[in-house]
Short mmCIF file of C-alpha atoms in Angstrom, two decimals:
data_model
loop_
_atom_site.label_atom_id
_atom_site.label_comp_id
_atom_site.label_asym_id
_atom_site.label_seq_id
_atom_site.Cartn_x
_atom_site.Cartn_y
_atom_site.Cartn_z
CA UNK A 1 40.21 -8.99 32.45
CA UNK A 2 40.02 -12.15 35.59
CA UNK A 3 41.69 -14.84 35.23
CA UNK A 4 40.49 -17.93 37.71
CA UNK A 5 42.82 -20.96 37.41
CA UNK A 6 41.60 -23.98 39.29
CA UNK A 7 41.93 -28.32 38.36
CA UNK A 8 40.26 -29.65 35.92
CA UNK A 9 39.81 -32.96 36.88
CA UNK A 10 40.00 -34.67 40.59
CA UNK A 11 39.37 -38.54 41.65
CA UNK A 12 39.31 -39.52 45.61
CA UNK A 13 37.91 -42.05 47.22
CA UNK A 14 34.69 -42.75 49.53
CA UNK A 15 35.63 -41.72 53.04
CA UNK A 16 38.51 -40.23 51.72
CA UNK A 17 39.23 -36.31 52.06
CA UNK A 18 40.01 -33.97 48.56
CA UNK A 19 41.09 -30.39 48.44
CA UNK A 20 40.67 -28.56 45.21
CA UNK A 21 42.61 -25.40 44.69
CA UNK A 22 41.92 -21.85 43.12
CA UNK A 23 44.17 -19.74 41.97
CA UNK A 24 43.06 -15.89 41.37
CA UNK A 25 43.87 -12.86 39.44
CA UNK A 26 40.72 -9.93 39.43
CA UNK A 27 40.57 -6.47 39.41
CA UNK A 28 39.69 -5.64 42.76
CA UNK A 29 37.88 -7.96 45.43
CA UNK A 30 34.82 -8.39 47.46
CA UNK A 31 34.68 -11.95 47.99
CA UNK A 32 35.22 -15.78 46.94
CA UNK A 33 32.82 -18.03 46.94
CA UNK A 34 32.26 -21.91 45.83
CA UNK A 35 29.75 -23.78 43.91
CA UNK A 36 28.63 -27.38 43.84
CA UNK A 37 26.84 -28.69 40.29
CA UNK A 38 25.64 -31.35 39.56
CA UNK A 39 25.63 -32.27 35.43
CA UNK A 40 22.85 -30.35 33.91
CA UNK A 41 21.72 -29.04 36.98
CA UNK A 42 21.85 -25.40 38.85
CA UNK A 43 24.64 -24.57 41.28
CA UNK A 44 24.40 -24.53 44.46
CA UNK A 45 26.54 -22.07 46.99
CA UNK A 46 28.11 -23.97 49.35
CA UNK A 47 30.69 -21.13 51.34
CA UNK A 48 31.95 -17.27 50.79
CA UNK A 49 35.42 -16.11 51.85
CA UNK A 50 36.27 -12.70 52.38
CA UNK A 51 38.41 -12.44 54.92
CA UNK A 52 41.88 -14.40 54.82
CA UNK A 53 41.44 -17.80 56.84
CA UNK A 54 39.49 -20.73 57.24
CA UNK A 55 35.41 -20.94 57.42
CA UNK A 56 34.25 -24.61 58.26
CA UNK A 57 30.86 -25.79 57.62
CA UNK A 58 30.37 -29.22 58.51
CA UNK A 59 32.26 -31.43 55.67
CA UNK A 60 33.18 -29.18 53.45
CA UNK A 61 36.25 -26.06 55.10
CA UNK A 62 36.91 -22.86 52.79
CA UNK A 63 40.17 -21.22 53.28
CA UNK A 64 41.19 -17.75 51.72
CA UNK A 65 44.77 -15.83 50.93
CA UNK A 66 44.04 -12.47 49.18
CA UNK A 67 47.61 -11.49 49.70
CA UNK A 68 48.53 -15.06 47.54
CA UNK A 69 45.07 -14.38 45.39
CA UNK A 70 44.39 -17.95 46.53
CA UNK A 71 41.21 -20.41 47.91
CA UNK A 72 41.19 -23.78 48.45
CA UNK A 73 37.63 -26.04 49.51
CA UNK A 74 38.16 -29.27 51.41
CA UNK A 75 35.75 -31.95 51.26
CA UNK A 76 35.94 -33.95 53.48
CA UNK A 77 34.46 -37.95 54.65
CA UNK A 78 33.07 -38.21 50.57
CA UNK A 79 30.41 -39.71 50.05
CA UNK A 80 29.27 -40.71 46.40
CA UNK A 81 26.91 -37.62 46.03
CA UNK A 82 29.54 -35.99 46.25
CA UNK A 83 30.90 -36.05 42.55
CA UNK A 84 30.04 -32.65 40.63
CA UNK A 85 31.98 -30.11 39.08
CA UNK A 86 33.13 -26.99 41.87
CA UNK A 87 33.19 -23.70 41.22
CA UNK A 88 35.14 -21.13 42.21
CA UNK A 89 33.94 -17.77 41.61
CA UNK A 90 35.71 -14.47 42.95
CA UNK A 91 33.19 -10.97 42.81
CA UNK A 92 35.49 -8.50 41.09
CA UNK A 93 35.79 -4.85 42.11
CA UNK A 94 32.57 -4.10 40.42
CA UNK A 95 30.67 -6.88 42.24
CA UNK A 96 29.98 -9.62 39.72
CA UNK A 97 30.70 -12.70 39.51
CA UNK A 98 33.73 -14.41 37.65
CA UNK A 99 33.76 -18.03 37.69
CA UNK A 100 36.88 -20.66 36.70
CA UNK A 101 36.15 -23.44 34.65
CA UNK A 102 35.11 -25.78 37.80
CA UNK A 103 36.90 -28.95 39.12
CA UNK A 104 34.90 -32.27 38.50
CA UNK A 105 35.45 -34.82 41.41
CA UNK A 106 35.11 -38.20 40.75
CA UNK A 107 34.52 -40.21 44.10
CA UNK A 108 35.15 -44.06 44.06
CA UNK A 109 33.68 -46.83 45.63
CA UNK B 1 8.74 -22.31 48.24
CA UNK B 2 10.68 -19.46 47.55
CA UNK B 3 13.31 -20.10 44.35
CA UNK B 4 13.95 -19.49 41.05
CA UNK B 5 11.87 -20.89 37.59
CA UNK B 6 13.28 -21.03 34.34
CA UNK B 7 11.41 -22.61 31.16
CA UNK B 8 11.42 -24.38 29.81
CA UNK B 9 14.42 -26.99 30.90
CA UNK B 10 15.18 -28.16 26.89
CA UNK B 11 14.69 -26.04 24.34
CA UNK B 12 15.01 -26.50 20.19
CA UNK B 13 15.40 -23.96 17.32
CA UNK B 14 16.38 -23.77 13.61
CA UNK B 15 19.23 -21.28 13.12
CA UNK B 16 18.38 -17.87 12.55
CA UNK B 17 14.73 -17.74 14.65
CA UNK B 18 15.39 -15.54 17.85
CA UNK B 19 13.69 -17.37 20.91
CA UNK B 20 13.14 -15.91 24.37
CA UNK B 21 14.36 -18.15 28.23
CA UNK B 22 12.19 -17.27 30.68
CA UNK B 23 13.29 -16.61 34.42
CA UNK B 24 11.13 -16.18 37.19
CA UNK B 25 12.03 -15.42 40.80
CA UNK B 26 10.12 -15.14 43.99
CA UNK B 27 12.56 -14.22 46.54
CA UNK B 28 11.91 -10.18 46.27
CA UNK B 29 15.57 -10.07 44.88
CA UNK B 30 16.71 -6.96 43.44
CA UNK B 31 19.49 -8.11 41.25
CA UNK B 32 18.76 -10.74 38.76
CA UNK B 33 21.24 -12.28 36.49
CA UNK B 34 22.02 -14.73 33.22
CA UNK B 35 24.99 -16.01 32.72
CA UNK B 36 26.17 -18.62 29.70
CA UNK B 37 27.76 -22.32 30.59
CA UNK B 38 29.86 -24.30 27.41
CA UNK B 39 32.10 -27.90 28.20
CA UNK B 40 35.42 -26.99 29.91
CA UNK B 41 34.95 -23.07 30.52
CA UNK B 42 33.45 -20.95 33.56
CA UNK B 43 30.29 -19.55 33.68
CA UNK B 44 29.56 -15.75 31.70
CA UNK B 45 28.59 -13.75 32.59
CA UNK B 46 25.46 -11.70 29.67
CA UNK B 47 23.22 -9.61 31.19
CA UNK B 48 22.18 -8.24 34.93
CA UNK B 49 20.24 -6.24 35.92
CA UNK B 50 20.66 -3.83 39.53
CA UNK B 51 16.61 -2.95 39.87
CA UNK B 52 13.60 -2.69 37.85
CA UNK B 53 14.03 -0.48 34.60
CA UNK B 54 17.53 -1.22 34.46
CA UNK B 55 19.96 -3.53 33.33
CA UNK B 56 23.48 -3.79 31.97
CA UNK B 57 25.69 -5.68 29.41
CA UNK B 58 27.81 -8.18 31.50
CA UNK B 59 31.05 -9.69 29.62
CA UNK B 60 29.15 -11.43 26.52
CA UNK B 61 26.28 -9.77 25.82
CA UNK B 62 26.56 -9.20 21.77
CA UNK B 63 23.48 -11.02 20.45
CA UNK B 64 21.38 -10.81 22.99
CA UNK B 65 18.80 -8.34 24.50
CA UNK B 66 16.80 -8.68 27.92
CA UNK B 67 14.00 -6.71 29.95
CA UNK B 68 13.17 -6.26 33.90
CA UNK B 69 9.19 -4.78 33.62
CA UNK B 70 8.61 -6.96 36.87
CA UNK B 71 10.91 -6.93 39.77
CA UNK B 72 10.17 -10.91 39.88
CA UNK B 73 11.31 -11.56 35.85
CA UNK B 74 14.08 -11.44 33.38
CA UNK B 75 13.72 -12.48 29.66
CA UNK B 76 16.36 -13.31 27.83
CA UNK B 77 15.95 -13.04 24.15
CA UNK B 78 18.78 -15.30 22.17
CA UNK B 79 18.49 -12.59 18.50
CA UNK B 80 19.58 -14.47 15.99
CA UNK B 81 23.08 -11.87 15.13
CA UNK B 82 24.43 -14.82 18.17
CA UNK B 83 26.81 -16.70 16.45
CA UNK B 84 27.30 -19.56 18.39
CA UNK B 85 23.81 -19.43 20.88
CA UNK B 86 23.58 -23.22 21.72
CA UNK B 87 24.13 -23.39 25.31
CA UNK B 88 23.43 -24.57 28.51
CA UNK B 89 21.82 -20.90 29.69
CA UNK B 90 21.54 -20.31 33.72
CA UNK B 91 19.74 -17.46 35.24
CA UNK B 92 20.19 -15.92 38.98
CA UNK B 93 19.52 -13.86 41.98
CA UNK B 94 20.99 -12.64 45.15
CA UNK B 95 19.07 -9.89 47.19
CA UNK B 96 21.14 -7.27 45.49
CA UNK B 97 24.18 -6.81 43.80
CA UNK B 98 26.58 -5.20 45.79
CA UNK B 99 26.05 -7.04 49.26
CA UNK B 100 27.78 -9.80 50.49
CA UNK B 101 25.65 -12.65 49.81
CA UNK B 102 25.55 -15.34 47.65
CA UNK B 103 23.84 -15.30 44.15
CA UNK B 104 20.66 -18.76 44.42
CA UNK B 105 20.80 -20.06 40.14
CA UNK B 106 17.81 -21.54 38.70
CA UNK B 107 17.48 -25.05 37.00
CA UNK B 108 18.40 -23.91 33.54
CA UNK B 109 18.08 -24.43 29.92
CA UNK B 110 19.42 -25.79 27.54
CA UNK B 111 19.17 -24.31 24.04
CA UNK B 112 20.24 -25.69 20.90
CA UNK B 113 20.01 -24.50 17.80
CA UNK B 114 19.44 -26.76 14.10
#
């Protein structure tokens, strides 16, 4: 089976940096995705990593270490609109996505 | 604009009734998916389809059924056999199952069974 772990909640101040960790154990690996989901809405794609290293996209960066089964999503210069749930999803050997339970980030003024 | 639509956004049904959730995409994607989201849990895959007239069970298919008669459409029926149907249902699509591209999600349908 697949096992994806990420913290349940994190709180940070506007303008600060937050790092959301994700560890995984899966049968095969074909990439790791991060999605943002505001309450009651659809998840939206943030980033994709399939090779080790850092992918940077504006204020958001994502890191992957396949040997450690570990990824993180880094959110810089936090804004109030970044308050949302962040989902870590791993594509296994069968190409299906397995999702973590999500990390709810609350940004305080 | 291309995208995925789901209807209705909110749905109420009595226990014991079957209900069908709609999912339509105009992205020309071959692969489509249905997920269920419950509080405190990750999205769980119900069914997926790689191509028209083909679909496969996901991790929690019991009590659900699907069809894929058109590329654009992938409706999900929640049957009376589903023991705990109240949940947020999300439909998604991608160019193909095995490609290295992301899944796009529809806005979701919140189903409440009374």
